[in-house]
mmCIF file of C-alpha atoms in Angstrom:
data_model
loop_
_atom_site.group_PDB
_atom_site.id
_atom_site.type_symbol
_atom_site.label_atom_id
_atom_site.label_comp_id
_atom_site.label_asym_id
_atom_site.label_seq_id
_atom_site.Cartn_x
_atom_site.Cartn_y
_atom_site.Cartn_z
ATOM 1 C CA MET A 1 -10.954 7.463 -2.948
ATOM 2 C CA ASP A 2 -7.770 9.262 -3.951
ATOM 3 C CA LEU A 3 -5.079 6.612 -3.507
ATOM 4 C CA GLY A 4 -2.364 9.227 -3.142
ATOM 5 C CA ILE A 5 -0.025 7.780 -5.763
ATOM 6 C CA ALA A 6 -0.465 10.191 -8.699
ATOM 7 C CA GLY A 7 2.958 11.014 -10.098
ATOM 8 C CA ARG A 8 4.593 7.860 -8.731
ATOM 9 C CA ARG A 9 6.533 5.534 -11.041
ATOM 10 C CA ALA A 10 5.626 1.866 -11.481
ATOM 11 C CA LEU A 11 7.281 -1.086 -13.172
ATOM 12 C CA VAL A 12 4.646 -3.679 -14.077
ATOM 13 C CA CYS A 13 6.003 -6.985 -15.340
ATOM 14 C CA ALA A 14 4.377 -9.346 -17.855
ATOM 15 C CA SER A 15 1.655 -6.783 -18.490
ATOM 16 C CA SER A 16 0.643 -7.265 -22.125
ATOM 17 C CA LYS A 17 -2.461 -9.226 -21.079
ATOM 18 C CA GLY A 18 -4.387 -10.734 -18.214
ATOM 19 C CA LEU A 19 -3.793 -9.712 -14.626
ATOM 20 C CA GLY A 20 -0.590 -7.804 -15.320
ATOM 21 C CA LEU A 21 -2.380 -5.618 -17.848
ATOM 22 C CA ALA A 22 -5.228 -5.075 -15.401
ATOM 23 C CA CYS A 23 -2.772 -3.838 -12.777
ATOM 24 C CA ALA A 24 -1.163 -1.448 -15.274
ATOM 25 C CA ILE A 25 -4.571 -0.029 -16.196
ATOM 26 C CA SER A 26 -5.639 0.497 -12.586
ATOM 27 C CA LEU A 27 -2.366 2.209 -11.680
ATOM 28 C CA ALA A 28 -2.406 4.446 -14.750
ATOM 29 C CA ARG A 29 -5.942 5.545 -13.904
ATOM 30 C CA GLU A 30 -4.543 6.806 -10.607
ATOM 31 C CA GLY A 31 -2.005 8.956 -12.430
ATOM 32 C CA VAL A 32 0.957 6.607 -11.976
ATOM 33 C CA ALA A 33 3.646 6.654 -14.685
ATOM 34 C CA VAL A 34 3.749 3.025 -15.811
ATOM 35 C CA THR A 35 6.555 1.063 -17.460
ATOM 36 C CA MET A 36 5.204 -2.176 -18.903
ATOM 37 C CA THR A 37 7.157 -5.272 -19.884
ATOM 38 C CA ALA A 38 6.373 -8.402 -21.899
ATOM 39 C CA ARG A 39 8.144 -10.635 -24.373
ATOM 40 C CA GLY A 40 6.089 -9.823 -27.473
ATOM 41 C CA ALA A 41 6.678 -6.289 -28.721
ATOM 42 C CA GLU A 42 3.555 -6.060 -30.872
ATOM 43 C CA ALA A 43 1.154 -7.305 -28.195
ATOM 44 C CA LEU A 44 2.871 -5.150 -25.591
ATOM 45 C CA GLU A 45 2.517 -1.960 -27.608
ATOM 46 C CA ALA A 46 -1.168 -2.696 -28.184
ATOM 47 C CA ALA A 47 -1.603 -3.202 -24.456
ATOM 48 C CA ALA A 48 0.313 0.012 -23.710
ATOM 49 C CA GLN A 49 -2.052 1.921 -25.963
ATOM 50 C CA GLN A 50 -4.975 0.415 -24.073
ATOM 51 C CA VAL A 51 -3.431 1.639 -20.809
ATOM 52 C CA ARG A 52 -2.865 5.127 -22.270
ATOM 53 C CA GLU A 53 -6.514 5.306 -23.271
ATOM 54 C CA ALA A 54 -7.586 4.217 -19.794
ATOM 55 C CA ALA A 55 -5.348 6.855 -18.229
ATOM 56 C CA GLY A 56 -6.767 9.476 -20.571
ATOM 57 C CA ALA A 57 -10.296 8.536 -19.593
ATOM 58 C CA ALA A 58 -9.331 8.872 -15.943
ATOM 59 C CA GLY A 59 -7.865 12.265 -16.723
ATOM 60 C CA ALA A 60 -11.293 13.411 -17.829
ATOM 61 C CA THR A 61 -12.523 12.769 -14.277
ATOM 62 C CA GLY A 62 -9.744 14.697 -12.619
ATOM 63 C CA VAL A 63 -6.640 12.444 -12.551
ATOM 64 C CA ALA A 64 -3.925 13.520 -14.941
ATOM 65 C CA GLY A 65 -3.228 11.064 -17.726
ATOM 66 C CA ALA A 66 -0.122 9.019 -16.943
ATOM 67 C CA THR A 67 2.953 8.345 -19.023
ATOM 68 C CA VAL A 68 3.091 4.757 -20.301
ATOM 69 C CA ILE A 69 6.319 3.174 -21.584
ATOM 70 C CA ALA A 70 6.505 -0.273 -23.203
ATOM 71 C CA VAL A 71 9.735 -2.303 -22.924
ATOM 72 C CA ALA A 72 9.825 -5.593 -24.793
ATOM 73 C CA GLY A 73 11.920 -8.302 -23.182
ATOM 74 C CA ASP A 74 11.776 -11.474 -21.115
ATOM 75 C CA ILE A 75 11.701 -10.361 -17.481
ATOM 76 C CA THR A 76 12.823 -13.839 -16.380
ATOM 77 C CA THR A 77 16.241 -13.269 -17.973
ATOM 78 C CA PRO A 78 19.066 -10.975 -16.802
ATOM 79 C CA GLU A 79 18.894 -9.169 -20.145
ATOM 80 C CA GLY A 80 15.169 -8.582 -19.875
ATOM 81 C CA ARG A 81 15.469 -7.270 -16.330
ATOM 82 C CA ALA A 82 18.286 -4.949 -17.363
ATOM 83 C CA LEU A 83 16.138 -3.455 -20.132
ATOM 84 C CA ALA A 84 13.191 -2.943 -17.783
ATOM 85 C CA LEU A 85 15.290 -1.342 -15.063
ATOM 86 C CA ALA A 86 17.059 0.898 -17.554
ATOM 87 C CA ALA A 87 13.672 2.263 -18.589
ATOM 88 C CA CYS A 88 12.451 2.556 -14.984
ATOM 89 C CA PRO A 89 15.539 2.623 -12.737
ATOM 90 C CA ASP A 90 13.901 4.043 -9.614
ATOM 91 C CA PRO A 91 10.336 2.726 -9.391
ATOM 92 C CA ASP A 92 8.182 3.652 -6.431
ATOM 93 C CA ILE A 93 5.937 0.689 -7.248
ATOM 94 C CA LEU A 94 7.000 -2.757 -8.442
ATOM 95 C CA ILE A 95 4.520 -5.352 -9.664
ATOM 96 C CA THR A 96 6.265 -8.663 -10.264
ATOM 97 C CA ASN A 97 4.610 -11.163 -12.542
ATOM 98 C CA ALA A 98 5.593 -13.946 -14.911
ATOM 99 C CA GLY A 99 3.736 -16.650 -16.756
ATOM 100 C CA GLY A 100 3.144 -19.741 -14.672
ATOM 101 C CA PRO A 101 4.948 -23.000 -15.469
ATOM 102 C CA LYS A 102 3.230 -25.743 -17.377
ATOM 103 C CA PRO A 103 0.637 -27.939 -15.657
ATOM 104 C CA GLY A 104 0.882 -31.710 -15.616
ATOM 105 C CA ASP A 105 1.990 -34.770 -13.669
ATOM 106 C CA PHE A 106 5.131 -34.336 -11.552
ATOM 107 C CA ARG A 107 6.443 -37.644 -12.889
ATOM 108 C CA GLU A 108 6.846 -35.972 -16.277
ATOM 109 C CA TRP A 109 8.904 -33.014 -15.063
ATOM 110 C CA SER A 110 12.651 -32.919 -15.377
ATOM 111 C CA ARG A 111 15.162 -31.093 -13.215
ATOM 112 C CA GLU A 112 15.292 -28.457 -15.956
ATOM 113 C CA ASP A 113 11.533 -27.934 -15.639
ATOM 114 C CA TRP A 114 11.892 -27.332 -11.918
ATOM 115 C CA ILE A 115 14.815 -24.943 -12.348
ATOM 116 C CA ALA A 116 12.883 -22.957 -14.958
ATOM 117 C CA ALA A 117 9.857 -22.683 -12.663
ATOM 118 C CA VAL A 118 11.919 -21.525 -9.689
ATOM 119 C CA ASP A 119 13.865 -19.097 -11.860
ATOM 120 C CA ALA A 120 10.732 -17.483 -13.314
ATOM 121 C CA ASN A 121 8.378 -17.515 -10.330
ATOM 122 C CA MET A 122 10.715 -17.189 -7.364
ATOM 123 C CA LEU A 123 14.163 -15.909 -8.300
ATOM 124 C CA THR A 124 13.038 -13.312 -10.865
ATOM 125 C CA PRO A 125 10.837 -11.443 -8.341
ATOM 126 C CA ILE A 126 13.640 -11.637 -5.778
ATOM 127 C CA GLU A 127 16.151 -10.165 -8.268
ATOM 128 C CA LEU A 128 13.772 -7.308 -9.077
ATOM 129 C CA ILE A 129 13.153 -6.618 -5.397
ATOM 130 C CA LYS A 130 16.906 -6.665 -4.772
ATOM 131 C CA ALA A 131 17.430 -4.107 -7.538
ATOM 132 C CA THR A 132 14.769 -1.670 -6.316
ATOM 133 C CA VAL A 133 14.002 -1.980 -2.614
ATOM 134 C CA ASP A 134 16.994 -0.043 -1.252
ATOM 135 C CA GLY A 135 16.140 2.966 -3.403
ATOM 136 C CA MET A 136 12.544 2.815 -2.195
ATOM 137 C CA MET A 137 13.674 2.799 1.421
ATOM 138 C CA LYS A 138 15.981 5.776 0.871
ATOM 139 C CA ARG A 139 13.133 7.759 -0.681
ATOM 140 C CA GLY A 140 10.729 6.752 2.102
ATOM 141 C CA PHE A 141 8.068 5.196 -0.124
ATOM 142 C CA GLY A 142 7.722 1.866 -1.880
ATOM 143 C CA ARG A 143 5.038 -0.634 -2.748
ATOM 144 C CA ILE A 144 5.937 -4.103 -4.033
ATOM 145 C CA VAL A 145 3.180 -6.488 -5.065
ATOM 146 C CA ASN A 146 3.959 -9.987 -6.287
ATOM 147 C CA ILE A 147 1.311 -11.670 -8.412
ATOM 148 C CA THR A 148 1.464 -15.280 -7.268
ATOM 149 C CA SER A 149 -1.430 -17.763 -7.142
ATOM 150 C CA GLY A 150 -4.259 -18.987 -4.977
ATOM 151 C CA ALA A 151 -2.526 -22.354 -5.301
ATOM 152 C CA VAL A 152 -0.087 -21.172 -2.637
ATOM 153 C CA LYS A 153 -2.891 -21.579 -0.092
ATOM 154 C CA ALA A 154 -4.956 -24.210 -1.895
ATOM 155 C CA PRO A 155 -2.489 -26.295 -3.935
ATOM 156 C CA ILE A 156 -3.742 -27.694 -7.227
ATOM 157 C CA ASP A 157 -2.374 -31.117 -8.083
ATOM 158 C CA ILE A 158 -1.587 -30.380 -11.738
ATOM 159 C CA LEU A 159 0.211 -27.120 -10.840
ATOM 160 C CA GLY A 160 2.994 -28.622 -8.748
ATOM 161 C CA LEU A 161 5.709 -26.546 -10.433
ATOM 162 C CA SER A 162 3.826 -23.370 -9.617
ATOM 163 C CA ASN A 163 2.912 -24.526 -6.097
ATOM 164 C CA GLY A 164 6.558 -25.108 -5.245
ATOM 165 C CA ALA A 165 8.150 -22.041 -6.815
ATOM 166 C CA ARG A 166 5.555 -19.540 -5.616
ATOM 167 C CA SER A 167 5.560 -20.956 -2.090
ATOM 168 C CA GLY A 168 9.295 -20.317 -1.985
ATOM 169 C CA LEU A 169 8.720 -16.670 -2.912
ATOM 170 C CA THR A 170 6.024 -16.412 -0.231
ATOM 171 C CA GLY A 171 8.455 -17.545 2.457
ATOM 172 C CA PHE A 172 11.114 -15.095 1.315
ATOM 173 C CA VAL A 173 8.697 -12.154 1.286
ATOM 174 C CA ALA A 174 7.409 -12.969 4.778
ATOM 175 C CA GLY A 175 10.836 -12.241 6.234
ATOM 176 C CA LEU A 176 11.888 -9.263 4.132
ATOM 177 C CA ALA A 177 8.583 -7.376 4.363
ATOM 178 C CA ARG A 178 9.010 -6.944 8.098
ATOM 179 C CA LYS A 179 12.372 -5.242 7.624
ATOM 180 C CA THR A 180 11.265 -2.695 5.019
ATOM 181 C CA VAL A 181 7.955 -1.463 6.410
ATOM 182 C CA ALA A 182 9.592 0.934 8.890
ATOM 183 C CA HIS A 183 10.794 2.843 5.804
ATOM 184 C CA ASN A 184 7.251 2.971 4.351
ATOM 185 C CA VAL A 185 8.075 0.179 1.906
ATOM 186 C CA THR A 186 5.553 -2.644 1.893
ATOM 187 C CA ILE A 187 5.795 -6.014 0.180
ATOM 188 C CA ASN A 188 2.671 -8.100 -0.331
ATOM 189 C CA ASN A 189 1.460 -10.948 -2.496
ATOM 190 C CA LEU A 190 -1.779 -11.020 -4.476
ATOM 191 C CA LEU A 191 -3.075 -14.562 -4.905
ATOM 192 C CA PRO A 192 -5.513 -14.905 -7.804
ATOM 193 C CA GLY A 193 -7.951 -17.749 -7.867
ATOM 194 C CA PRO A 194 -10.064 -18.392 -10.968
ATOM 195 C CA PHE A 195 -9.912 -15.235 -13.055
ATOM 196 C CA GLU A 196 -10.929 -15.136 -16.715
ATOM 197 C CA THR A 197 -7.459 -15.216 -18.267
ATOM 198 C CA ASP A 198 -5.529 -17.298 -20.788
ATOM 199 C CA ARG A 199 -3.945 -19.137 -17.858
ATOM 200 C CA LEU A 200 -7.354 -20.308 -16.656
ATOM 201 C CA LEU A 201 -8.147 -21.669 -20.113
ATOM 202 C CA ALA A 202 -4.815 -23.508 -20.199
ATOM 203 C CA THR A 203 -5.382 -25.208 -16.845
ATOM 204 C CA ALA A 204 -8.924 -26.145 -17.881
ATOM 205 C CA ALA A 205 -7.594 -27.675 -21.096
ATOM 206 C CA ALA A 206 -5.037 -29.659 -19.090
ATOM 207 C CA ALA A 207 -7.765 -30.885 -16.726
ATOM 208 C CA ALA A 208 -9.975 -31.942 -19.645
ATOM 209 C CA ARG A 209 -7.197 -33.805 -21.398
ATOM 210 C CA GLY A 210 -7.658 -37.563 -21.179
ATOM 211 C CA THR A 211 -11.251 -37.283 -19.971
ATOM 212 C CA ASP A 212 -14.597 -37.331 -21.735
ATOM 213 C CA LYS A 213 -15.223 -33.671 -20.825
ATOM 214 C CA SER A 214 -14.791 -30.649 -23.040
ATOM 215 C CA VAL A 215 -12.907 -27.559 -21.897
ATOM 216 C CA GLU A 216 -16.200 -25.658 -21.667
ATOM 217 C CA GLN A 217 -17.675 -28.397 -19.467
ATOM 218 C CA VAL A 218 -14.678 -28.141 -17.152
ATOM 219 C CA LEU A 219 -15.048 -24.350 -17.018
ATOM 220 C CA ALA A 220 -18.792 -24.566 -16.357
ATOM 221 C CA ALA A 221 -18.218 -26.981 -13.482
ATOM 222 C CA ARG A 222 -15.607 -24.672 -11.963
ATOM 223 C CA ARG A 223 -17.907 -21.672 -12.209
ATOM 224 C CA ALA A 224 -20.710 -23.591 -10.532
ATOM 225 C CA ALA A 225 -18.405 -24.865 -7.776
ATOM 226 C CA ASN A 226 -17.207 -21.389 -6.835
ATOM 227 C CA PRO A 227 -19.270 -19.768 -4.058
ATOM 228 C CA ALA A 228 -19.413 -16.575 -6.152
ATOM 229 C CA GLY A 229 -20.924 -18.560 -9.021
ATOM 230 C CA ARG A 230 -18.505 -16.998 -11.490
ATOM 231 C CA PHE A 231 -14.883 -16.327 -12.346
ATOM 232 C CA GLY A 232 -13.147 -13.125 -11.316
ATOM 233 C CA GLN A 233 -12.711 -10.250 -13.747
ATOM 234 C CA PRO A 234 -9.176 -8.888 -14.283
ATOM 235 C CA GLY A 235 -10.310 -5.347 -13.478
ATOM 236 C CA GLU A 236 -11.240 -6.439 -9.963
ATOM 237 C CA PHE A 237 -7.746 -7.763 -9.487
ATOM 238 C CA GLY A 238 -6.127 -4.629 -10.894
ATOM 239 C CA ASP A 239 -8.051 -2.388 -8.520
ATOM 240 C CA ALA A 240 -7.036 -4.505 -5.528
ATOM 241 C CA CYS A 241 -3.432 -4.202 -6.666
ATOM 242 C CA ALA A 242 -3.750 -0.417 -6.954
ATOM 243 C CA TRP A 243 -5.078 -0.218 -3.404
ATOM 244 C CA LEU A 244 -2.153 -2.256 -2.060
ATOM 245 C CA CYS A 245 0.082 0.311 -3.768
ATOM 246 C CA SER A 246 -1.765 3.247 -2.230
ATOM 247 C CA ALA A 247 -0.612 5.710 0.405
ATOM 248 C CA GLN A 248 -3.376 4.320 2.637
ATOM 249 C CA ALA A 249 -1.946 0.771 2.567
ATOM 250 C CA GLY A 250 1.269 1.571 4.423
ATOM 251 C CA PHE A 251 0.298 -0.607 7.410
ATOM 252 C CA VAL A 252 -0.218 -3.729 5.289
ATOM 253 C CA THR A 253 2.921 -5.770 4.641
ATOM 254 C CA GLY A 254 3.989 -9.396 4.354
ATOM 255 C CA GLN A 255 0.430 -10.425 3.560
ATOM 256 C CA ASN A 256 -1.093 -12.863 1.080
ATOM 257 C CA LEU A 257 -4.364 -11.458 -0.235
ATOM 258 C CA LEU A 258 -6.396 -14.306 -1.688
ATOM 259 C CA MET A 259 -8.902 -13.326 -4.377
ATOM 260 C CA ASP A 260 -10.876 -16.420 -5.275
ATOM 261 C CA GLY A 261 -14.596 -15.746 -4.854
ATOM 262 C CA GLY A 262 -14.634 -17.792 -1.656
ATOM 263 C CA ALA A 263 -13.245 -21.001 -3.162
ATOM 264 C CA TYR A 264 -10.580 -21.453 -0.494
ATOM 265 C CA PRO A 265 -10.074 -24.014 1.009
ATOM 266 C CA GLY A 266 -11.769 -25.738 -1.894
ATOM 267 C CA THR A 267 -10.325 -26.210 -5.361
ATOM 268 C CA PHE A 268 -10.839 -24.315 -8.592
#
């Protein structure tokens, strides 16, 4: 399927690895000009080269290879957002993403921990939407996808910081998305469940801590407990993101697409 977004411009946050990188790859394969952000310049440039190669491979099958720009900076800071928006001031597509807050017991979290979680996983996406959505509406096309978490629908006890911050973003999006869609600007959330990423390994390590189980034993149990019998692959997530950004997805807005292999309402 031609997604109808070749030549569009996308800003993809926190895209040097994992699900953000997968989204950048899938968009670039569709001929989208991608601006990628991440904190580490070296890892980001390596990821950008990976995206360029993917776009070139797509070009061999008929989609023109896309331009890929790497902008190092912390998207959760005003300075980082300014750098990203200077490189891509008028995106047609915005993919918000930021590393999740630390897992643990809520009794151990300070007010500063909560503020940091809300700032990174709720307020940062809102600031980016605020900076870009009016331009999208004027141009008559926009696709905003927030990478959140399956924990929004199936809260995980050790991810309370994430549960709270991302649920706040979900509530905000639910209202705004119904005001922008008449201008062909959609806003949706993609909720990953257990995908094979560094984040999954970190939560497994946290779950294993203080028990007699190894991290691999925790991972094996989670694979077995999932109805799909496996973890998701980042490429599957990236392709779902690309579809939500497509011309064909203009009637989908304010939604929370859960990708978890059927684990909901169970845990993972």
